[in-house]
Structure formats: structure tokens, C-alpha cells
Coordinates of C-alpha atoms in Angstrom, one line a residue:
X1 CA 8.2 3.5 -0.8
X2 CA 7.7 0.2 -2.5
X3 CA 6.6 2.7 -6.0
X4 CA 9.3 1.2 -7.4
X5 CA 9.5 -3.0 -6.2
X6 CA 6.3 -2.7 -7.9
X7 CA 6.7 -0.7 -11.0
X8 CA 9.2 -3.1 -11.5
X9 CA 6.5 -6.2 -11.4
X10 CA 7.2 -7.7 -7.2
X11 CA 4.0 -9.6 -6.5
X12 CA 2.4 -8.0 -2.9
X13 CA 4.6 -10.7 -0.5
X14 CA 8.2 -9.2 -2.3
X15 CA 6.8 -5.2 -1.8
X16 CA 6.0 -6.2 1.8
X17 CA 8.9 -8.3 2.2
X18 CA 11.4 -4.7 0.5
X19 CA 8.5 -2.1 2.9
X20 CA 9.9 -4.7 6.0
X21 CA 13.9 -4.9 4.7
X22 CA 13.6 -1.0 3.5
X23 CA 12.3 -0.1 7.3
X24 CA 14.3 -1.7 9.1
X25 CA 17.2 -0.2 7.9
X26 CA 15.9 2.6 8.6
X27 CA 15.4 2.0 12.3
X28 CA 19.2 0.7 12.3
X29 CA 20.4 3.6 10.4
X30 CA 18.3 6.5 12.9
X31 CA 18.8 3.2 16.4
X32 CA 22.7 4.0 15.3
X33 CA 22.6 8.1 15.8
X34 CA 21.3 7.8 18.8
X35 CA 17.7 8.2 18.4
X36 CA 15.4 6.4 20.8
X37 CA 13.8 2.9 18.9
X38 CA 10.0 4.5 19.8
X39 CA 11.0 7.8 18.8
X40 CA 12.4 6.1 15.4
X41 CA 9.5 3.8 15.0
X42 CA 7.5 7.2 15.0
X43 CA 8.7 8.8 12.4
X44 CA 8.7 5.9 9.6
X45 CA 5.3 6.2 7.3
X46 CA 4.6 3.8 4.7
X47 CA 4.1 4.4 0.9
X48 CA 2.1 1.6 -0.8
X49 CA 1.2 1.1 -4.4
X50 CA -1.9 -1.0 -5.5
X51 CA -2.9 -2.5 -8.5
X52 CA -5.5 -3.5 -9.6
X53 CA -6.4 -6.8 -7.7
X54 CA -9.0 -5.3 -5.6
X55 CA -8.8 -8.5 -2.7
X56 CA -5.3 -8.9 -2.7
X57 CA -5.0 -5.5 -2.9
X58 CA -6.6 -5.1 0.9
X59 CA -5.7 -7.8 1.5
X60 CA -1.6 -7.1 1.5
X61 CA -2.0 -2.9 2.9
X62 CA -4.0 -5.2 6.2
X63 CA -1.1 -7.7 5.6
X64 CA 1.7 -4.6 6.0
X65 CA -0.2 -3.1 9.0
X66 CA 0.2 -7.1 10.9
X67 CA 3.5 -6.9 10.4
X68 CA 4.9 -3.7 10.6
X69 CA 3.5 -4.2 14.2
X70 CA 5.7 -7.8 14.1
X71 CA 8.6 -6.3 12.6
X72 CA 8.8 -3.5 15.9
X73 CA 7.0 -6.0 18.3
X74 CA 10.9 -7.7 17.5
X75 CA 12.4 -4.8 17.6
X76 CA 11.1 -4.0 21.2
X77 CA 8.6 -1.4 20.0
X78 CA 5.4 -3.7 20.5
X79 CA 3.1 -0.5 21.5
X80 CA 4.3 1.5 17.9
X81 CA 1.4 2.0 15.3
X82 CA 2.2 2.1 11.3
X83 CA 2.1 6.4 11.6
X84 CA 0.9 6.8 8.3
X85 CA 0.0 3.7 5.4
X86 CA -0.3 6.2 2.0
X87 CA -1.7 4.2 -1.3
X88 CA -0.5 5.4 -4.6
X89 CA -2.4 4.5 -8.0
X90 CA 0.1 1.7 -9.7
X91 CA 1.5 2.9 -13.2
X92 CA 1.9 -0.3 -14.6
X93 CA -2.0 -1.1 -14.5
X94 CA -2.6 2.3 -16.7
X95 CA -3.3 1.4 -20.6
X96 CA -2.7 4.0 -23.3
X97 CA -4.2 2.6 -25.5
X98 CA -7.7 3.1 -23.9
X99 CA -6.9 5.3 -21.9
X100 CA -10.9 5.4 -20.4
X101 CA -10.5 2.5 -19.6
X102 CA -8.2 3.6 -16.4
X103 CA -11.2 5.1 -14.3
X104 CA -12.8 2.1 -13.9
X105 CA -9.2 0.6 -12.8
X106 CA -7.9 3.7 -10.4
X107 CA -11.7 3.9 -9.3
X108 CA -10.9 -0.1 -7.6
X109 CA -7.9 0.8 -6.9
X110 CA -8.7 3.7 -4.6
X111 CA -11.6 1.0 -3.4
X112 CA -9.1 -1.6 -2.4
X113 CA -6.8 1.6 -0.6
X114 CA -9.7 2.5 1.5
X115 CA -11.3 -0.8 2.4
X116 CA -7.7 -2.0 2.8
X117 CA -7.3 1.0 5.7
X118 CA -5.2 2.8 3.5
X119 CA -4.7 7.2 6.0
X120 CA -3.7 9.0 2.2
X121 CA -3.7 7.7 -1.1
X122 CA -3.3 9.0 -4.3
X123 CA -5.6 8.0 -7.5
X124 CA -4.4 8.5 -10.9
X125 CA -5.4 10.5 -13.9
X126 CA -6.8 8.1 -16.6
X127 CA -4.8 9.3 -18.7
X128 CA -1.5 9.8 -17.4
X129 CA -0.6 7.4 -19.7
X130 CA -0.7 9.8 -22.4
X131 CA 2.2 11.7 -21.0
X132 CA 0.2 14.8 -20.1
X133 CA -2.3 14.8 -17.4
X134 CA -5.3 17.2 -18.2
X135 CA -7.5 18.9 -16.0
X136 CA -10.5 16.3 -16.6
X137 CA -8.2 13.7 -15.6
X138 CA -7.0 15.7 -12.6
X139 CA -9.8 16.4 -11.7
X140 CA -11.5 12.3 -12.0
X141 CA -8.9 11.7 -10.0
X142 CA -9.7 13.0 -7.2
X143 CA -13.8 13.3 -8.3
X144 CA -13.7 9.5 -7.6
X145 CA -11.6 9.5 -4.7
X146 CA -14.3 11.6 -3.5
X147 CA -16.9 9.4 -4.6
X148 CA -16.1 7.0 -3.2
X149 CA -15.2 8.4 0.9
X150 CA -18.2 10.4 1.3
X151 CA -20.6 8.8 -0.7
X152 CA -20.3 5.6 0.2
X153 CA -18.7 6.1 3.8
X154 CA -16.3 3.7 2.9
X155 CA -14.1 6.5 4.9
X156 CA -16.5 5.8 7.9
X157 CA -16.1 1.7 8.8
X158 CA -12.9 1.1 11.1
X159 CA -12.3 -2.0 9.2
X160 CA -14.1 -3.1 6.6
X161 CA -12.9 -6.3 5.5
X162 CA -12.0 -7.5 9.2
X163 CA -14.2 -11.0 9.3
X164 CA -14.1 -11.9 6.2
X165 CA -12.6 -15.5 6.6
X166 CA -11.9 -15.5 2.7
X167 CA -10.1 -12.3 3.4
X168 CA -8.7 -12.6 6.8
X169 CA -7.3 -16.1 5.3
X170 CA -5.7 -14.3 2.0
X171 CA -4.1 -11.4 4.2
X172 CA -2.8 -14.1 6.6
X173 CA -1.3 -16.1 4.1
X174 CA 0.2 -13.9 2.4
X175 CA 1.9 -11.9 5.8
X176 CA 3.1 -14.8 6.7
X177 CA 4.6 -15.3 3.1
X178 CA 6.8 -12.3 3.8
X179 CA 7.3 -12.8 6.6
X180 CA 9.5 -15.2 5.0
X181 CA 11.4 -13.4 2.5
X182 CA 12.1 -10.7 4.6
X183 CA 13.6 -13.1 6.3
X184 CA 15.4 -14.1 3.6
X185 CA 16.3 -10.7 2.9
X186 CA 18.2 -9.7 6.0
X187 CA 19.8 -13.0 6.8
X188 CA 21.4 -12.4 3.6
X189 CA 21.9 -9.1 3.9
X190 CA 18.4 -6.8 4.5
X191 CA 18.0 -3.4 3.2
X192 CA 21.6 -2.9 1.6
X193 CA 21.6 -6.0 -0.4
X194 CA 19.3 -4.3 -2.7

């Protein structure tokens, strides 16, 4: 999960590097305990925060899939895909002074998560920053995801962003930067150094 590092202010490349470092640490721990690498890789899922930069966040999710495959290929399990990608709307984007604008922010975050390929999405209630989520806030969050999925048919296309030069370029640039930061983290001790 990268929720804590995202809430602390990490950018997308740092967030992805942290996710890879944590995954590598879990893989090492599981294989050291005698679990087969493919079985260990199949047990891992990723939880990522999605902020309000719609295109940047959907590229982050797409880059995570590429990086996950690269990590597992380097570990020796190239045929193991990311088992589950859980996108959670970011807490740091919620406004207390004008909670109604949070409806729009959560909508764009859920949109980015769906287009980015998340299997599981957790929207936030628009009034969550006020310390108490109301029934209306919870209902609006749930229905936002349902409207985007069922009425806009965002979940019917395998890769809605695929083929867009701008998004492909941004995804690959982010993946390269995150991989460079991940390898630097690993040289400094990996997940244990965090």
C-alpha cells in the first residue's frame, strides 16, 4: 500500500518506487520462508492512492502494471501478473472549507482509477474531511463509482487509454523514473531502509 507515502506528499514516481520496494521485500521474505516465487508473487496485491491529477494518476496505475511485470521478470517469475490493483481516492485532496467540490474531485479520481485499470476502487465521501461521513456522503461516493462503471461503460474497455500517444509517453516516462528511484532504493537497503 502506498497510501501513507502519498498522504505524506510523495510524487507518483516515489510512490511507485516505494510500492516496488515493498513488493520486493515481501517477495524476499516469502521466498526465504520457503514459498515458491510464483506462488509468492501471486499472493501480492497493490493498493495505490489516486489524487486529482486525472491523467497523471491513470498513467501511474498503468505504469505500476508495467513495473510490476518488470520486477517479477527480474526476480524470475515473468509470467505472473499483478493479481489485484486497488485504487483509493486520496485523503490529501479533500477540502474541509468547501466539501461540495469534493464531489468533483472524487469523480475525477474514480475516473482515473477506472481508466487506469484498477480492479477495486474505494471512493471517498465528500464530507469525510469534516470528520464524520454522512449517509449522503457515503451514498454519493458509492453512486459515483457505479454511474461511471455502469452508465458510462468505463469498465467495458480493456485499456481505454491505450494507444493515446500523450498517455503512453507519460506512462513510459513515469515508469522509467520510478524504476530508477526503485533501483536506487534497493542499493540503499530496499524496503528496510524506509
